[in-house]
Amino acid sequence: MPTQKTLGILALAGVNPYVEKPKEEYMNGTQLEHFKKILDAWRIQLRQEVDRTVSHMQDEAANFPDPVDRAAQEEEFSLELRTRDRERKLIKKIEKTLQLIEDDDFGFCNSCGIEIGIRRLEARPTADLCIECKTLQEIKERQLAG
């Protein structure tokens, strides 16, 4: 388990919320650089967490004679592996988003093509749907599941 308090991604990257200038073009170079900095810091933090998990699991590996102790250790390892898998998937998503920045295709909804918005992207930099399309997607998922 991580011992440090998890920081927000803006604080982690050491940046303040982006302040838009009047008549500023959406997703200009300054804004793209802002999001690239956020995504890079987030990716570095996740990679450090993965490394910490691996070293922790190697340090904790022991052969307990008591089956209860062994089961508890296996459960802890299972939870850590699940967390590591989620982190690995998130790193892939971050790298995909960084590629979108490089391709100058970042910040627009994949479904309808409108601007996603600076504040939404600061809250979730890997977002690829505007809030309306994401809400519709979640409603459809609930209807199919329920």
PDB file of C-alpha atoms in Angstrom:
ATOM      1  CA  MET A   1       0.000   0.000   0.000  1.00  0.00           C
ATOM      2  CA  PRO A   2       1.308   3.475  -0.820  1.00  0.00           C
ATOM      3  CA  THR A   3       2.313   5.411   2.247  1.00  0.00           C
ATOM      4  CA  GLN A   4       2.304   8.869   0.684  1.00  0.00           C
ATOM      5  CA  LYS A   5      -0.880  10.838   0.222  1.00  0.00           C
ATOM      6  CA  THR A   6      -2.054  10.817  -3.377  1.00  0.00           C
ATOM      7  CA  LEU A   7      -1.832  14.273  -4.925  1.00  0.00           C
ATOM      8  CA  GLY A   8      -4.120  15.722  -7.545  1.00  0.00           C
ATOM      9  CA  ILE A   9      -2.638  15.543 -10.999  1.00  0.00           C
ATOM     10  CA  LEU A  10      -2.205  19.311 -11.274  1.00  0.00           C
ATOM     11  CA  ALA A  11      -0.297  19.442  -7.974  1.00  0.00           C
ATOM     12  CA  LEU A  12       1.688  16.361  -8.976  1.00  0.00           C
ATOM     13  CA  ALA A  13       2.803  18.110 -12.166  1.00  0.00           C
ATOM     14  CA  GLY A  14       3.533  21.311 -10.247  1.00  0.00           C
ATOM     15  CA  VAL A  15       1.187  23.414 -12.373  1.00  0.00           C
ATOM     16  CA  ASN A  16      -1.708  25.706 -11.594  1.00  0.00           C
ATOM     17  CA  PRO A  17      -5.049  25.501 -13.375  1.00  0.00           C
ATOM     18  CA  TYR A  18      -4.738  26.980 -16.841  1.00  0.00           C
ATOM     19  CA  VAL A  19      -5.968  30.560 -17.136  1.00  0.00           C
ATOM     20  CA  GLU A  20      -7.380  31.233 -20.587  1.00  0.00           C
ATOM     21  CA  LYS A  21      -6.631  34.557 -22.211  1.00  0.00           C
ATOM     22  CA  PRO A  22      -9.364  36.504 -24.029  1.00  0.00           C
ATOM     23  CA  LYS A  23      -9.879  35.319 -27.635  1.00  0.00           C
ATOM     24  CA  GLU A  24      -7.263  32.589 -27.161  1.00  0.00           C
ATOM     25  CA  GLU A  25      -7.450  29.741 -29.670  1.00  0.00           C
ATOM     26  CA  TYR A  26      -8.518  26.405 -28.172  1.00  0.00           C
ATOM     27  CA  MET A  27      -5.665  23.897 -27.855  1.00  0.00           C
ATOM     28  CA  ASN A  28      -2.912  26.268 -28.876  1.00  0.00           C
ATOM     29  CA  GLY A  29       0.726  25.446 -28.196  1.00  0.00           C
ATOM     30  CA  THR A  30       0.676  26.787 -24.639  1.00  0.00           C
ATOM     31  CA  GLN A  31      -2.375  24.712 -23.698  1.00  0.00           C
ATOM     32  CA  LEU A  32      -0.947  21.570 -25.326  1.00  0.00           C
ATOM     33  CA  GLU A  33       2.316  22.076 -23.419  1.00  0.00           C
ATOM     34  CA  HIS A  34       0.309  22.491 -20.179  1.00  0.00           C
ATOM     35  CA  PHE A  35      -1.432  19.134 -20.699  1.00  0.00           C
ATOM     36  CA  LYS A  36       1.742  17.422 -21.853  1.00  0.00           C
ATOM     37  CA  LYS A  37       3.431  18.460 -18.601  1.00  0.00           C
ATOM     38  CA  ILE A  38       0.490  17.098 -16.574  1.00  0.00           C
ATOM     39  CA  LEU A  39       0.440  13.786 -18.457  1.00  0.00           C
ATOM     40  CA  ASP A  40       4.229  13.323 -18.247  1.00  0.00           C
ATOM     41  CA  ALA A  41       4.218  13.881 -14.469  1.00  0.00           C
ATOM     42  CA  TRP A  42       1.301  11.474 -14.038  1.00  0.00           C
ATOM     43  CA  ARG A  43       3.030   8.787 -16.135  1.00  0.00           C
ATOM     44  CA  ILE A  44       6.263   9.151 -14.132  1.00  0.00           C
ATOM     45  CA  GLN A  45       4.351   8.854 -10.848  1.00  0.00           C
ATOM     46  CA  LEU A  46       2.552   5.698 -12.025  1.00  0.00           C
ATOM     47  CA  ARG A  47       5.791   4.103 -13.235  1.00  0.00           C
ATOM     48  CA  GLN A  48       7.400   4.779  -9.846  1.00  0.00           C
ATOM     49  CA  GLU A  49       4.397   3.167  -8.167  1.00  0.00           C
ATOM     50  CA  VAL A  50       4.756   0.069 -10.378  1.00  0.00           C
ATOM     51  CA  ASP A  51       8.464  -0.167  -9.512  1.00  0.00           C
ATOM     52  CA  ARG A  52       7.662   0.213  -5.816  1.00  0.00           C
ATOM     53  CA  THR A  53       5.072  -2.588  -6.047  1.00  0.00           C
ATOM     54  CA  VAL A  54       7.537  -4.947  -7.725  1.00  0.00           C
ATOM     55  CA  SER A  55      10.265  -4.331  -5.148  1.00  0.00           C
ATOM     56  CA  HIS A  56       7.734  -4.652  -2.301  1.00  0.00           C
ATOM     57  CA  MET A  57       6.516  -7.999  -3.608  1.00  0.00           C
ATOM     58  CA  GLN A  58      10.071  -9.279  -3.986  1.00  0.00           C
ATOM     59  CA  ASP A  59      10.980  -8.147  -0.461  1.00  0.00           C
ATOM     60  CA  GLU A  60       7.850  -9.640   1.088  1.00  0.00           C
ATOM     61  CA  ALA A  61       8.065 -13.016  -0.664  1.00  0.00           C
ATOM     62  CA  ALA A  62       8.385 -15.581   2.115  1.00  0.00           C
ATOM     63  CA  ASN A  63       7.401 -19.157   2.668  1.00  0.00           C
ATOM     64  CA  PHE A  64       5.120 -19.161   5.691  1.00  0.00           C
ATOM     65  CA  PRO A  65       4.525 -22.505   7.432  1.00  0.00           C
ATOM     66  CA  ASP A  66       1.079 -21.376   8.608  1.00  0.00           C
ATOM     67  CA  PRO A  67      -1.551 -21.639   5.810  1.00  0.00           C
ATOM     68  CA  VAL A  68      -3.404 -18.583   7.168  1.00  0.00           C
ATOM     69  CA  ASP A  69      -0.284 -16.428   6.861  1.00  0.00           C
ATOM     70  CA  ARG A  70       0.356 -17.758   3.360  1.00  0.00           C
ATOM     71  CA  ALA A  71      -3.245 -17.046   2.304  1.00  0.00           C
ATOM     72  CA  ALA A  72      -3.072 -13.515   3.691  1.00  0.00           C
ATOM     73  CA  GLN A  73       0.147 -12.858   1.771  1.00  0.00           C
ATOM     74  CA  GLU A  74      -1.331 -14.302  -1.443  1.00  0.00           C
ATOM     75  CA  GLU A  75      -4.422 -12.084  -1.065  1.00  0.00           C
ATOM     76  CA  GLU A  76      -2.224  -9.013  -0.553  1.00  0.00           C
ATOM     77  CA  PHE A  77      -0.171  -9.920  -3.641  1.00  0.00           C
ATOM     78  CA  SER A  78      -3.337 -10.459  -5.651  1.00  0.00           C
ATOM     79  CA  LEU A  79      -4.624  -6.990  -4.729  1.00  0.00           C
ATOM     80  CA  GLU A  80      -1.272  -5.424  -5.583  1.00  0.00           C
ATOM     81  CA  LEU A  81      -1.178  -7.207  -8.948  1.00  0.00           C
ATOM     82  CA  ARG A  82      -4.682  -5.998  -9.755  1.00  0.00           C
ATOM     83  CA  THR A  83      -3.676  -2.438  -8.869  1.00  0.00           C
ATOM     84  CA  ARG A  84      -0.533  -2.780 -10.962  1.00  0.00           C
ATOM     85  CA  ASP A  85      -2.596  -3.993 -13.926  1.00  0.00           C
ATOM     86  CA  ARG A  86      -4.898  -0.948 -13.647  1.00  0.00           C
ATOM     87  CA  GLU A  87      -1.840   1.310 -13.467  1.00  0.00           C
ATOM     88  CA  ARG A  88      -0.355  -0.369 -16.552  1.00  0.00           C
ATOM     89  CA  LYS A  89      -3.581   0.213 -18.495  1.00  0.00           C
ATOM     90  CA  LEU A  90      -3.651   3.844 -17.347  1.00  0.00           C
ATOM     91  CA  ILE A  91      -0.042   4.334 -18.476  1.00  0.00           C
ATOM     92  CA  LYS A  92      -1.030   3.028 -21.924  1.00  0.00           C
ATOM     93  CA  LYS A  93      -3.953   5.456 -22.019  1.00  0.00           C
ATOM     94  CA  ILE A  94      -1.671   8.333 -20.996  1.00  0.00           C
ATOM     95  CA  GLU A  95       0.793   7.410 -23.758  1.00  0.00           C
ATOM     96  CA  LYS A  96      -2.077   7.286 -26.277  1.00  0.00           C
ATOM     97  CA  THR A  97      -3.165  10.754 -25.122  1.00  0.00           C
ATOM     98  CA  LEU A  98       0.397  12.095 -25.401  1.00  0.00           C
ATOM     99  CA  GLN A  99       0.436  10.792 -28.981  1.00  0.00           C
ATOM    100  CA  LEU A 100      -2.814  12.694 -29.643  1.00  0.00           C
ATOM    101  CA  ILE A 101      -1.059  15.854 -28.413  1.00  0.00           C
ATOM    102  CA  GLU A 102       1.846  15.173 -30.774  1.00  0.00           C
ATOM    103  CA  ASP A 103      -0.617  14.603 -33.643  1.00  0.00           C
ATOM    104  CA  ASP A 104      -2.405  17.869 -32.742  1.00  0.00           C
ATOM    105  CA  ASP A 105      -5.668  15.958 -32.250  1.00  0.00           C
ATOM    106  CA  PHE A 106      -6.111  16.454 -28.493  1.00  0.00           C
ATOM    107  CA  GLY A 107      -9.012  18.121 -26.704  1.00  0.00           C
ATOM    108  CA  PHE A 108     -11.861  17.255 -29.049  1.00  0.00           C
ATOM    109  CA  CYS A 109     -14.657  14.727 -28.518  1.00  0.00           C
ATOM    110  CA  ASN A 110     -14.180  11.456 -30.411  1.00  0.00           C
ATOM    111  CA  SER A 111     -17.938  11.126 -30.828  1.00  0.00           C
ATOM    112  CA  CYS A 112     -19.248  14.559 -31.828  1.00  0.00           C
ATOM    113  CA  GLY A 113     -16.035  16.520 -32.469  1.00  0.00           C
ATOM    114  CA  ILE A 114     -16.712  19.503 -30.185  1.00  0.00           C
ATOM    115  CA  GLU A 115     -14.209  20.922 -27.704  1.00  0.00           C
ATOM    116  CA  ILE A 116     -14.017  18.870 -24.502  1.00  0.00           C
ATOM    117  CA  GLY A 117     -13.003  21.880 -22.410  1.00  0.00           C
ATOM    118  CA  ILE A 118      -9.965  22.912 -20.403  1.00  0.00           C
ATOM    119  CA  ARG A 119     -11.469  22.228 -16.940  1.00  0.00           C
ATOM    120  CA  ARG A 120     -12.706  18.747 -17.857  1.00  0.00           C
ATOM    121  CA  LEU A 121      -9.320  17.878 -19.330  1.00  0.00           C
ATOM    122  CA  GLU A 122      -7.537  19.156 -16.229  1.00  0.00           C
ATOM    123  CA  ALA A 123      -9.752  16.925 -14.102  1.00  0.00           C
ATOM    124  CA  ARG A 124      -9.329  13.938 -16.443  1.00  0.00           C
ATOM    125  CA  PRO A 125      -6.525  14.545 -18.947  1.00  0.00           C
ATOM    126  CA  THR A 126      -7.170  11.260 -20.761  1.00  0.00           C
ATOM    127  CA  ALA A 127     -10.823  12.107 -21.499  1.00  0.00           C
ATOM    128  CA  ASP A 128     -11.759  11.583 -25.124  1.00  0.00           C
ATOM    129  CA  LEU A 129     -15.486  12.361 -24.898  1.00  0.00           C
ATOM    130  CA  CYS A 130     -17.235  15.608 -24.028  1.00  0.00           C
ATOM    131  CA  ILE A 131     -19.412  15.523 -20.922  1.00  0.00           C
ATOM    132  CA  GLU A 132     -22.651  15.127 -22.916  1.00  0.00           C
ATOM    133  CA  CYS A 133     -21.372  12.152 -24.951  1.00  0.00           C
ATOM    134  CA  LYS A 134     -19.866  10.547 -21.829  1.00  0.00           C
ATOM    135  CA  THR A 135     -23.196  10.918 -20.003  1.00  0.00           C
ATOM    136  CA  LEU A 136     -25.043   9.311 -22.924  1.00  0.00           C
ATOM    137  CA  GLN A 137     -22.508   6.482 -23.025  1.00  0.00           C
ATOM    138  CA  GLU A 138     -22.977   5.809 -19.300  1.00  0.00           C
ATOM    139  CA  ILE A 139     -26.789   5.812 -19.663  1.00  0.00           C
ATOM    140  CA  LYS A 140     -26.562   3.288 -22.517  1.00  0.00           C
ATOM    141  CA  GLU A 141     -24.206   1.098 -20.479  1.00  0.00           C
ATOM    142  CA  ARG A 142     -26.634   1.136 -17.523  1.00  0.00           C
ATOM    143  CA  GLN A 143     -29.543   0.236 -19.791  1.00  0.00           C
ATOM    144  CA  LEU A 144     -27.646  -2.689 -21.308  1.00  0.00           C
ATOM    145  CA  ALA A 145     -26.476  -3.921 -17.895  1.00  0.00           C
ATOM    146  CA  GLY A 146     -29.778  -3.537 -16.088  1.00  0.00           C
TER     147      GLY A 146
END
